Short mmCIF file of C-alpha atoms in Angstrom, two decimals:
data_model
loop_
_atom_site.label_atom_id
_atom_site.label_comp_id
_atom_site.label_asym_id
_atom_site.label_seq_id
_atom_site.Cartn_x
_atom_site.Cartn_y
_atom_site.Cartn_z
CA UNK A 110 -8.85 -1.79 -24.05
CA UNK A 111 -5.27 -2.03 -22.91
CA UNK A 112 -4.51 -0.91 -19.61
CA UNK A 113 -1.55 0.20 -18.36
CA UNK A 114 0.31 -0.23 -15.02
CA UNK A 115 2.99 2.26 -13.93
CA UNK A 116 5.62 1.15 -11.70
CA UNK A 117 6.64 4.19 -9.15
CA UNK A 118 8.53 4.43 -5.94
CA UNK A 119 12.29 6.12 -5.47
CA UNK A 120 15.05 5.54 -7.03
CA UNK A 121 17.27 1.88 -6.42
CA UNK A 122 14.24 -0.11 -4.95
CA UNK A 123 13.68 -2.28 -7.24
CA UNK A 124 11.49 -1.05 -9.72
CA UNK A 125 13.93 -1.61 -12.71
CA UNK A 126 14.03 -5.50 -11.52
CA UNK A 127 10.38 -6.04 -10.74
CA UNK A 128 9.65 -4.74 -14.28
CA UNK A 129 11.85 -7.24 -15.65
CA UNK A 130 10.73 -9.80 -13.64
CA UNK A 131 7.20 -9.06 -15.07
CA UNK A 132 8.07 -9.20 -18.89
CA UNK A 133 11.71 -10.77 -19.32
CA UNK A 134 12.36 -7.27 -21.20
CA UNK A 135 16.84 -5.91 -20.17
CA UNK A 136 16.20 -2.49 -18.79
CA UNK A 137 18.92 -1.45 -17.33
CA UNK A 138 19.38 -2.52 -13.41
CA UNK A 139 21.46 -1.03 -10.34
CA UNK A 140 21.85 -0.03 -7.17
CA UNK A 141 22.20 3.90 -8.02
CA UNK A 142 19.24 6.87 -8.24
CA UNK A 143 18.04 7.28 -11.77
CA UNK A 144 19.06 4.18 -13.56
CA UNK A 145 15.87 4.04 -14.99
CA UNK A 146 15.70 7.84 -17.13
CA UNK A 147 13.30 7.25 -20.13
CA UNK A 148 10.13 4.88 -19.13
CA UNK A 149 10.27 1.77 -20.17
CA UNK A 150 7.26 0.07 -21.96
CA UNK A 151 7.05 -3.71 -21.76
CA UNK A 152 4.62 -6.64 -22.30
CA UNK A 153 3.35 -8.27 -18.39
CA UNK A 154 0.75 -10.79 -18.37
CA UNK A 155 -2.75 -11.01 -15.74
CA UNK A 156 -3.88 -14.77 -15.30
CA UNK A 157 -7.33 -15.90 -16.11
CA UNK A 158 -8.90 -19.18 -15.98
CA UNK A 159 -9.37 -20.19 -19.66
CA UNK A 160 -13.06 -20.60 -20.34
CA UNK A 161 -11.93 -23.63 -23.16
CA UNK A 162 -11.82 -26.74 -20.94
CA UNK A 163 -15.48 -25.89 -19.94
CA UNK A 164 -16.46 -26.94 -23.76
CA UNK A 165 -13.71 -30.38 -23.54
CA UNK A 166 -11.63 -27.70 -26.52
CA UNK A 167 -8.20 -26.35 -26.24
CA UNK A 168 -7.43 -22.74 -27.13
CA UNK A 169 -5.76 -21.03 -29.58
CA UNK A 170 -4.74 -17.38 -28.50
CA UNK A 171 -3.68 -14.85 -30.62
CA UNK A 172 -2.19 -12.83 -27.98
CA UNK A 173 -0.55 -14.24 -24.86
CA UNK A 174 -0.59 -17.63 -24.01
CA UNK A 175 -2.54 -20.18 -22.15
CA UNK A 176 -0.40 -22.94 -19.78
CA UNK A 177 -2.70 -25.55 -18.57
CA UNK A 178 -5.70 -24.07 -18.72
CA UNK A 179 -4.18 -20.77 -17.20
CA UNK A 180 -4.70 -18.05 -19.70
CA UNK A 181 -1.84 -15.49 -19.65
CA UNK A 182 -3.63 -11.96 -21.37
CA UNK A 183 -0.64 -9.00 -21.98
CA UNK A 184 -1.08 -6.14 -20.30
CA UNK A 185 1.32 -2.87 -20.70
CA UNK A 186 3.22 -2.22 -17.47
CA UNK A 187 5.34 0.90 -17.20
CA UNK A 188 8.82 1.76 -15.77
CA UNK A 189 8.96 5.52 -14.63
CA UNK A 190 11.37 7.12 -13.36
CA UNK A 191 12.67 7.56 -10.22
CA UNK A 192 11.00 10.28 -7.84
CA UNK A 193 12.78 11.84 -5.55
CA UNK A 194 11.66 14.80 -2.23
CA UNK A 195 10.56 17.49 -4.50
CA UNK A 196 9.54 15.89 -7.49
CA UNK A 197 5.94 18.12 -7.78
CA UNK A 198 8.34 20.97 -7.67
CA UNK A 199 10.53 19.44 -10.76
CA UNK A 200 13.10 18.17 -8.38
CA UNK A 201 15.24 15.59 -10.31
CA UNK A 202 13.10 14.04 -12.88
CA UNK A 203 9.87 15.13 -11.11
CA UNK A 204 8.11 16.52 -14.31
CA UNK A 205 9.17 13.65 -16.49
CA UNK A 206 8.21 11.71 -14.20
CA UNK A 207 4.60 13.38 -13.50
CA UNK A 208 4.15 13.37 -17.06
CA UNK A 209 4.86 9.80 -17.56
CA UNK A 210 2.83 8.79 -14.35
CA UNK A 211 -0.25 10.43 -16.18
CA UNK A 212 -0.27 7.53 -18.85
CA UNK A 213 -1.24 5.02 -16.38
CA UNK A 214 -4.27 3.81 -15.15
CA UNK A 215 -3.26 2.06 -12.25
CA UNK A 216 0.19 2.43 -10.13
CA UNK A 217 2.22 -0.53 -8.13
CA UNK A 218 4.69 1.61 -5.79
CA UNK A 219 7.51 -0.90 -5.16
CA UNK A 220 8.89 -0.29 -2.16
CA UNK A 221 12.43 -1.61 -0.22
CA UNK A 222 10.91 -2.80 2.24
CA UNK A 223 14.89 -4.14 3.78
CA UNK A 224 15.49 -0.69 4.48
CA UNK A 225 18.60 -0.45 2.57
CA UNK A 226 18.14 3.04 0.67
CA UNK A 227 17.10 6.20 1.83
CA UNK A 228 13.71 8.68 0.25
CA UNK A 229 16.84 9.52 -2.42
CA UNK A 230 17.40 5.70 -2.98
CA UNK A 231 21.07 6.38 -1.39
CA UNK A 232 22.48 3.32 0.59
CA UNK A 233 21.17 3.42 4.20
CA UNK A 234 20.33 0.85 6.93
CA UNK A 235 17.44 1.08 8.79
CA UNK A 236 15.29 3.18 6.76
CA UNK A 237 11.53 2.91 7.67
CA UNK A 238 9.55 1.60 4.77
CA UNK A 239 6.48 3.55 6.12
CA UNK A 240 8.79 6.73 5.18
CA UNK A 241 8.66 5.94 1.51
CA UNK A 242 4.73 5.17 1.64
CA UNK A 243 4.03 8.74 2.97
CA UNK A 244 6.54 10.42 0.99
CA UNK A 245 5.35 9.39 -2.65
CA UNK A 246 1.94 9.93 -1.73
CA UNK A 247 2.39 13.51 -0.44
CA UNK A 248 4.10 14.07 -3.58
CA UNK A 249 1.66 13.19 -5.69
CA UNK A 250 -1.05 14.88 -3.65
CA UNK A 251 0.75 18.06 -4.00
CA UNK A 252 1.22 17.69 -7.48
CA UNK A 253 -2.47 17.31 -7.88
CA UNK A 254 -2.94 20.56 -5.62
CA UNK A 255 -1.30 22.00 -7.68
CA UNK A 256 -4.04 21.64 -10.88
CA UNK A 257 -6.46 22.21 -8.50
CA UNK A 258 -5.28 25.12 -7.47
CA UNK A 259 -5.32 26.50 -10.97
CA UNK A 260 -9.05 25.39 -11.49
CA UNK A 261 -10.10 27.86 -8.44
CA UNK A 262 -7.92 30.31 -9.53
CA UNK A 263 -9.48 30.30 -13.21
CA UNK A 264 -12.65 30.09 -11.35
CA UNK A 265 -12.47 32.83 -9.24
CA UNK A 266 -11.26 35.06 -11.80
CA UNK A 267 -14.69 35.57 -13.67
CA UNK A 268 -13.06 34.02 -16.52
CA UNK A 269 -15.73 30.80 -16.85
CA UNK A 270 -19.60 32.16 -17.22
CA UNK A 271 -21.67 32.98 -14.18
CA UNK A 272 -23.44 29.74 -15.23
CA UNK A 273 -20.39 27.67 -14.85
CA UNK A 274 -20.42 25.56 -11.58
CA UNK A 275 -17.07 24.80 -9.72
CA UNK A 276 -16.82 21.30 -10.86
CA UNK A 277 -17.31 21.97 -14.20
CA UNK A 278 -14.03 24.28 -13.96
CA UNK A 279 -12.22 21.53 -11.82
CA UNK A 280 -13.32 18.94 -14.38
CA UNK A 281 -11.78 20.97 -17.22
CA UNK A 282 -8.89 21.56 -15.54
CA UNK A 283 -8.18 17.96 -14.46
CA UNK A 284 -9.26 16.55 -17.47
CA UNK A 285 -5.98 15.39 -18.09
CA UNK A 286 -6.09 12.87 -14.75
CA UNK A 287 -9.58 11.55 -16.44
CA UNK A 288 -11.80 12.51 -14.66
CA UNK A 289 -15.44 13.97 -15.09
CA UNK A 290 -17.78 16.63 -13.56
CA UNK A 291 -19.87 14.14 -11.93
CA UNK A 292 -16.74 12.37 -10.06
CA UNK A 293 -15.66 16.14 -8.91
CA UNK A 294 -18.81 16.80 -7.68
CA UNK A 295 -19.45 13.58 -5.84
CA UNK A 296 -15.77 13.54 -4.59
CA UNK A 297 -16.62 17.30 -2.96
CA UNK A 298 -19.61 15.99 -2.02
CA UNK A 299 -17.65 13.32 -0.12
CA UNK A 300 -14.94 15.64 1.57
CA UNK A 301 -17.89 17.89 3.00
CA UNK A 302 -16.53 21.52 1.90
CA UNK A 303 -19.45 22.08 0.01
CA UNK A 304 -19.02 24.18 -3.60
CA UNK A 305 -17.97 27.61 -2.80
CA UNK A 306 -14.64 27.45 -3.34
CA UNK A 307 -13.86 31.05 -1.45
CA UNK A 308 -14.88 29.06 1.50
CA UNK A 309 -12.17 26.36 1.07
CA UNK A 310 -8.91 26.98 3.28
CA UNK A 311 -5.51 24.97 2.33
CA UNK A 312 -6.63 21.75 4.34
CA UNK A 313 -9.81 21.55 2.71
CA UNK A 314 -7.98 21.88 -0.91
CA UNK A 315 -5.49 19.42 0.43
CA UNK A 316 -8.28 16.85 1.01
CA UNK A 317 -9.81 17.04 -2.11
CA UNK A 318 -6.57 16.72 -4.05
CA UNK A 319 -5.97 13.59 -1.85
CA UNK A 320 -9.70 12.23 -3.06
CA UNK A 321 -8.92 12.89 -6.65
CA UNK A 322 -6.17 11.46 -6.03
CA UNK A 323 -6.96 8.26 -5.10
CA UNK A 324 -9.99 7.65 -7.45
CA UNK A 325 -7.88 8.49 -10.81
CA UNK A 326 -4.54 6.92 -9.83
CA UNK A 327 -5.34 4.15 -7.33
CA UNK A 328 -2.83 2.23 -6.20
CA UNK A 329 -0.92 -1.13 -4.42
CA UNK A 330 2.17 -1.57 -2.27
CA UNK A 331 4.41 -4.30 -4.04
CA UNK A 332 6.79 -4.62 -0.25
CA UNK A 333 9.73 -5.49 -2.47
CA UNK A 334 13.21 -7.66 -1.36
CA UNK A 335 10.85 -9.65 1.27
CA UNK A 336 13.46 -12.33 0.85
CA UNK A 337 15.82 -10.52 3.65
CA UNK A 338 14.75 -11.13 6.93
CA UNK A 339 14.71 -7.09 7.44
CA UNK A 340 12.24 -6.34 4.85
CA UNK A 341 10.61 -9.57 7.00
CA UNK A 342 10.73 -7.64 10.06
CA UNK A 343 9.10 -4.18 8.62
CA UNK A 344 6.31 -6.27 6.66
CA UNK A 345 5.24 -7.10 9.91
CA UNK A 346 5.31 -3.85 11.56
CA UNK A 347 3.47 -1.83 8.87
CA UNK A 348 0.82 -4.55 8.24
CA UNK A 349 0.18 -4.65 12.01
CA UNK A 350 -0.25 -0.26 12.14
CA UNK A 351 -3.62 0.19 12.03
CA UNK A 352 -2.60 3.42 9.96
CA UNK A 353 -2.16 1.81 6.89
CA UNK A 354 -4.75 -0.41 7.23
CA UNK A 355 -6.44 0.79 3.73
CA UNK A 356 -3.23 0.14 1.83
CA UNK A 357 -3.28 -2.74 -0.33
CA UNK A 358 0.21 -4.15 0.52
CA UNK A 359 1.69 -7.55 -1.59
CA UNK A 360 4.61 -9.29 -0.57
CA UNK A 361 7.20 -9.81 -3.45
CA UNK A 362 10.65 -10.62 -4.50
CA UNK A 363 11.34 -9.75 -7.77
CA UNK A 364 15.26 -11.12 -7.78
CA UNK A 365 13.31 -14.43 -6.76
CA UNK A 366 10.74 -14.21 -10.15
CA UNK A 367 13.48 -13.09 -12.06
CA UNK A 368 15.67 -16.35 -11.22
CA UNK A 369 12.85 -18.68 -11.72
CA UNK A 370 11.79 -17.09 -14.67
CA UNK A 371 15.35 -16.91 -16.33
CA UNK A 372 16.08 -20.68 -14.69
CA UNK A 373 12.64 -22.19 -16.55
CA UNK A 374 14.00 -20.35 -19.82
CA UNK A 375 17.05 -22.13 -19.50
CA UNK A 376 15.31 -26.11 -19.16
CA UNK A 377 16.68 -25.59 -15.31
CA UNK A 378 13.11 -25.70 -13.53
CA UNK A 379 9.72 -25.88 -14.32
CA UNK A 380 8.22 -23.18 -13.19
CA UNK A 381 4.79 -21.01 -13.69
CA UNK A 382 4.45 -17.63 -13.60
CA UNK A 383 2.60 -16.83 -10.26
CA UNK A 384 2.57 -20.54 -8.96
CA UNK A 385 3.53 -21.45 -5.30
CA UNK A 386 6.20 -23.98 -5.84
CA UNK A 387 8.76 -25.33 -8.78
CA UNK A 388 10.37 -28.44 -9.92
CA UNK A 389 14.22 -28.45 -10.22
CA UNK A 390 14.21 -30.54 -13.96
CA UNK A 391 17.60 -29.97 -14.76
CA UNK A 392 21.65 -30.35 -13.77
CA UNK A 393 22.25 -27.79 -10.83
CA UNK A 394 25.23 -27.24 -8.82
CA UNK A 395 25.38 -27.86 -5.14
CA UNK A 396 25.44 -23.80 -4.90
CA UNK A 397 22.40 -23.39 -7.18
CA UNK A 398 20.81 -25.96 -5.29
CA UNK A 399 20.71 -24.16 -2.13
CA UNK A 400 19.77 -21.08 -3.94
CA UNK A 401 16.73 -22.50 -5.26
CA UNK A 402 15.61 -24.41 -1.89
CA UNK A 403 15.26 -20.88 -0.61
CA UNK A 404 13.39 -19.57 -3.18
CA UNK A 405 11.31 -22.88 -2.62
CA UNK A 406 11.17 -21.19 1.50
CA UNK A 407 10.06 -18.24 0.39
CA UNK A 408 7.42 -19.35 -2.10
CA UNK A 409 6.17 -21.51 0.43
CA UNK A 410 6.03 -18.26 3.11
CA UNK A 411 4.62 -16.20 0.97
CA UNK A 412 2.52 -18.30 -1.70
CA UNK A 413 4.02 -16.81 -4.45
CA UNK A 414 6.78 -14.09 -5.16
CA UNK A 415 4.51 -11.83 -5.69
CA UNK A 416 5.01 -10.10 -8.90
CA UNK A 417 1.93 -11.67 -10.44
CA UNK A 418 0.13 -10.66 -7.82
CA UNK A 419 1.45 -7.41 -7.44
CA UNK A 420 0.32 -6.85 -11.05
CA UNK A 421 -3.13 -8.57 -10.59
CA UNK A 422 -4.48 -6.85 -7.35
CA UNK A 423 -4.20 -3.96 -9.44
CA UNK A 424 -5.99 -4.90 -12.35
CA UNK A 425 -8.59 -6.97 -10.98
CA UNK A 426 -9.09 -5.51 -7.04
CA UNK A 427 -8.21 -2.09 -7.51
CA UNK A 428 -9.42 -1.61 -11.12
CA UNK A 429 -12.06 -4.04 -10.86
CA UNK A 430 -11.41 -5.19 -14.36
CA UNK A 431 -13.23 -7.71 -15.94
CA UNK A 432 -11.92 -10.88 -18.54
CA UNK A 433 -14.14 -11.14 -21.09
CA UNK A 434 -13.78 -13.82 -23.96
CA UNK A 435 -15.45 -13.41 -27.10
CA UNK A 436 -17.48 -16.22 -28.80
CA UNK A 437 -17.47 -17.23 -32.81
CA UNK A 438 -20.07 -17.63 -35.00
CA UNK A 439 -19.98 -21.74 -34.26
CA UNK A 440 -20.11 -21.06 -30.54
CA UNK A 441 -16.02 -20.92 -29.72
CA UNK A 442 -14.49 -20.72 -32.78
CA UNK A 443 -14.02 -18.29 -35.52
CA UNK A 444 -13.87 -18.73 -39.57
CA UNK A 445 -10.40 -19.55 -39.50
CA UNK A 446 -10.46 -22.29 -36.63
CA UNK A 447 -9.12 -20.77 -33.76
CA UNK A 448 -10.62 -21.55 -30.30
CA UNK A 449 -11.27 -18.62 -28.60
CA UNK A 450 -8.36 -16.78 -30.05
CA UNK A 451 -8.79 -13.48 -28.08
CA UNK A 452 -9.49 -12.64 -24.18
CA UNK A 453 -10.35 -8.97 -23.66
CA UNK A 454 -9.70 -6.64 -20.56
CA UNK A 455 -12.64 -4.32 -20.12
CA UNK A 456 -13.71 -1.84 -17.65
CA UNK A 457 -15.82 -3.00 -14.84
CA UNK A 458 -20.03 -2.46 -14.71
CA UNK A 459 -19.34 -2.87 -18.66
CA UNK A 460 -22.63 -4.04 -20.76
CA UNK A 461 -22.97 -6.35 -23.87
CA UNK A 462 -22.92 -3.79 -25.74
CA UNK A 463 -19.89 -1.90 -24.10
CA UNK A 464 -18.31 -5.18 -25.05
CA UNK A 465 -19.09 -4.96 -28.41
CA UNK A 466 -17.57 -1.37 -28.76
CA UNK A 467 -14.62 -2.71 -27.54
CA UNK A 468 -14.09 -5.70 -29.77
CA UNK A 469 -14.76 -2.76 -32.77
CA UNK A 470 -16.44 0.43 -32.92
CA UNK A 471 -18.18 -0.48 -35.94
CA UNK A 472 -19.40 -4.05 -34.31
CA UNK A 473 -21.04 -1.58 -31.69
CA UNK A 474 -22.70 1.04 -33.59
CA UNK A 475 -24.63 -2.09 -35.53
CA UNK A 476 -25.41 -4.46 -31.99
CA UNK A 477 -28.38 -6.45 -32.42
CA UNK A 478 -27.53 -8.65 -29.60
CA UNK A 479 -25.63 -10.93 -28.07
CA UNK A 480 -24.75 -14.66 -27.07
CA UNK A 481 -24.09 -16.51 -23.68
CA UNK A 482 -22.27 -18.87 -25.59
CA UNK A 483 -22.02 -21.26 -22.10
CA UNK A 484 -26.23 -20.70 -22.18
CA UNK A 485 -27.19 -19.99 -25.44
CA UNK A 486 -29.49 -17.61 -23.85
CA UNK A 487 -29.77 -14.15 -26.02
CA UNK A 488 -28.95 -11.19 -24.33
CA UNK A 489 -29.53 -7.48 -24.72
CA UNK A 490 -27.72 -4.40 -25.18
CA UNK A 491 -27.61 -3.52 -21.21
CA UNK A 492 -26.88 -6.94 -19.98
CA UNK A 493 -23.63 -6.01 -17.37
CA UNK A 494 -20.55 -8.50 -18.34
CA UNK A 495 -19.56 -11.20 -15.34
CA UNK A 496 -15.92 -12.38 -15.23
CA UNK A 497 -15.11 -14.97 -18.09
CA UNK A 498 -18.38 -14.70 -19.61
CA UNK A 499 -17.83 -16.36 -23.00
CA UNK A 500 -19.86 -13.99 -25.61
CA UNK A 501 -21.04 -13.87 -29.01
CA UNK A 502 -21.87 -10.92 -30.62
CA UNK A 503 -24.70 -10.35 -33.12
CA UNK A 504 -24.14 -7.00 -35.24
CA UNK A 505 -25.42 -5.97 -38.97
CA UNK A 506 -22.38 -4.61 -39.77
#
């Protein structure tokens, strides 16, 4: 399946950069609330290590790329527009921007962490970076309320049968964030207000809109312009607070990734996506130079600039999704040749024959079996997939 990641935070943090840092696509970039109107759709990539050397072969993908043994598989990422105070209430571009957020699966909130622009992305200095945290979170939390709300009000008005339990009503009503009736009722389960909704005041609604919250649109800090010794500064602050301990937070420059990206395009440096360090291959002047040795500082700070890693702590912690590449009929390869052409993205505590649905519905209905192509052990129907298992497929259709 394709996933896709929406980028969210305020306006003027970033966001516009960080997605073009990701796929190379021109959105338009600036330092001024709602440069970014319409979402943007582009191509990003997740790294996985290319099962091909394993077998001495070399792929050939049909899709991405692979760089020295580094696969690169697309993913969709999504720009959305800027949210501003309000937003749940259709301040600004709030119900675009709801409705936009909706098509994701995962979100990266890219934050200022230099404390430059204010909760309406206005110039500022000393803005606290926690501020920004809290404040898109409330705001989606009362947006989902919000739905809630209007399950227990259908509920409660006799309109569902007598039969009808309150997470089946919820469930309905929320069906749009993709959820079930089973995650409803184990998520009320798990906020202790049992299932009498008459019984729920506004804090216990609150709490349960938080839960849903967090299990359909999970998300990861990307603490954005770390290359200023401000955003530096607050890094360490909120990582130390013991209150946002259970944020996933990822340290990232996107101007940096965008000028090593656009400097490896131009036969200036050689430099890989997500990788800890460049060479300088071509003519650079003495001001270039010195612009690149502190990218090099940063890289070698931080590891990386953190856009990669932004975009794979979401897919692979937070999602928990698993790489999957599938096997030919001679082992790797397919009729026409290619080496494991295709690398697929599937949902986590998938089975073989989950897999198979996803390479084609028809290829599922018909599963016989399938191939650990690294084993050549045969494997059944409810065999769970591992990261970069390498599988064939048997189907009769």
């Amino acid at each position: 399946m394709s996933y896709r990641i929406g980028l969210v935070g305020k306006p003027s943090v970033g966001k516009s950069s960080f997605f073009n840092a990701a796929t190379m696509n021109d959105v338009p970039e600036g330092a001024y609330p709602f440069t970014t109107i319409d979402p943007s759709v582009g191509e990003a990539y997740a790294r996985v290590e290319c099962a091909a050397p394993e077998f001495d072969e070399e792929c050939t993908p049909n899709v991405g790329y692979c760089d020295h043994g580094t696969r690169f598989v697309p993913t969709k990422l999504v720009d959305v527009a800027g949210l501003i105070p309000g937003a749940h209430e259709g301040a600004g571009l709030g119900n675009q921007f709801l409705t936009d957020l909706n098509e994701t699966d995962v979100l990266v909130h890219v934050v200022d962490f230099s404390g430059e622009t204010d909760l309406e992305g206005e110039p500022t200095e000393g803005h606290d970076p926690r501020d920004d945290i809290a404040f898109l979170e409330e705001e989606l939390d009362q947006w989902y309320l919000g739905v809630l709300e209007k399950g227990i009000e259908r509920y409660a008005s006799g309109y569902t049968t007598e039969d009808d339990a309150i997470e089946e009503e919820l469930a309905e009503q929320m069906s749009a964030f993709k959820t079930s009736e089973d995650e409803i009722k184990r998520l009320i389960r798990r906020v202790d207000v049992g299932f009498e909704p008459e019984e729920w005041d506004d804090d216990d609604k609150l709490e349960l809109a938080r839960e849903i919250r967090q299990e359909t649109k999970p998300m990861v800090i990307a603490a954005n312009k770390m290359d200023t010794p401000e955003a530096q500064d607050n890094y360490e602050e909120v990582t130390t607070d013991p209150e946002y301990e259970h944020l996933t937070i990822v340290p990232c420059s996107a101007h940096a990734e965008k000028a090593l990206k656009s400097a490896d395009k131009a036969d200036v440096v050689d430099y890989r996506p997500g990788d800890d360090d460049f060479e300088i291959t071509g003519d650079v002047s003495g001001s270039q130079e010195e612009g690149l040795e502190q990218i090099r500082d940063f890289l070698s700070e931080y590891g990386a600039t953190g856009v990669q890693a932004a975009l794979e702590t979401a897919l692979f912690d937070v999602l928990g999704v698993i790489p999957v590449f599938p096997g030919g009929a001679n082992g790797l390869g397919n009729e026409r040749g290619e080496v494991l052409p295709d690398c697929y993205l599937i949902d986590p505590d998938s089975t073989a024959e989950d897999f198979a649905y996803s390479l084609h519905s028809d290829i599922g209905d018909g599963f016989l079996y399938a191939t650990d192509c690294r084993t050549n052990r045969q494997l059944g129907k409810d065999y769970e997939v591992e990261p970069r298992d390498v599988i064939e497929v048997t189907t009769t259709n």
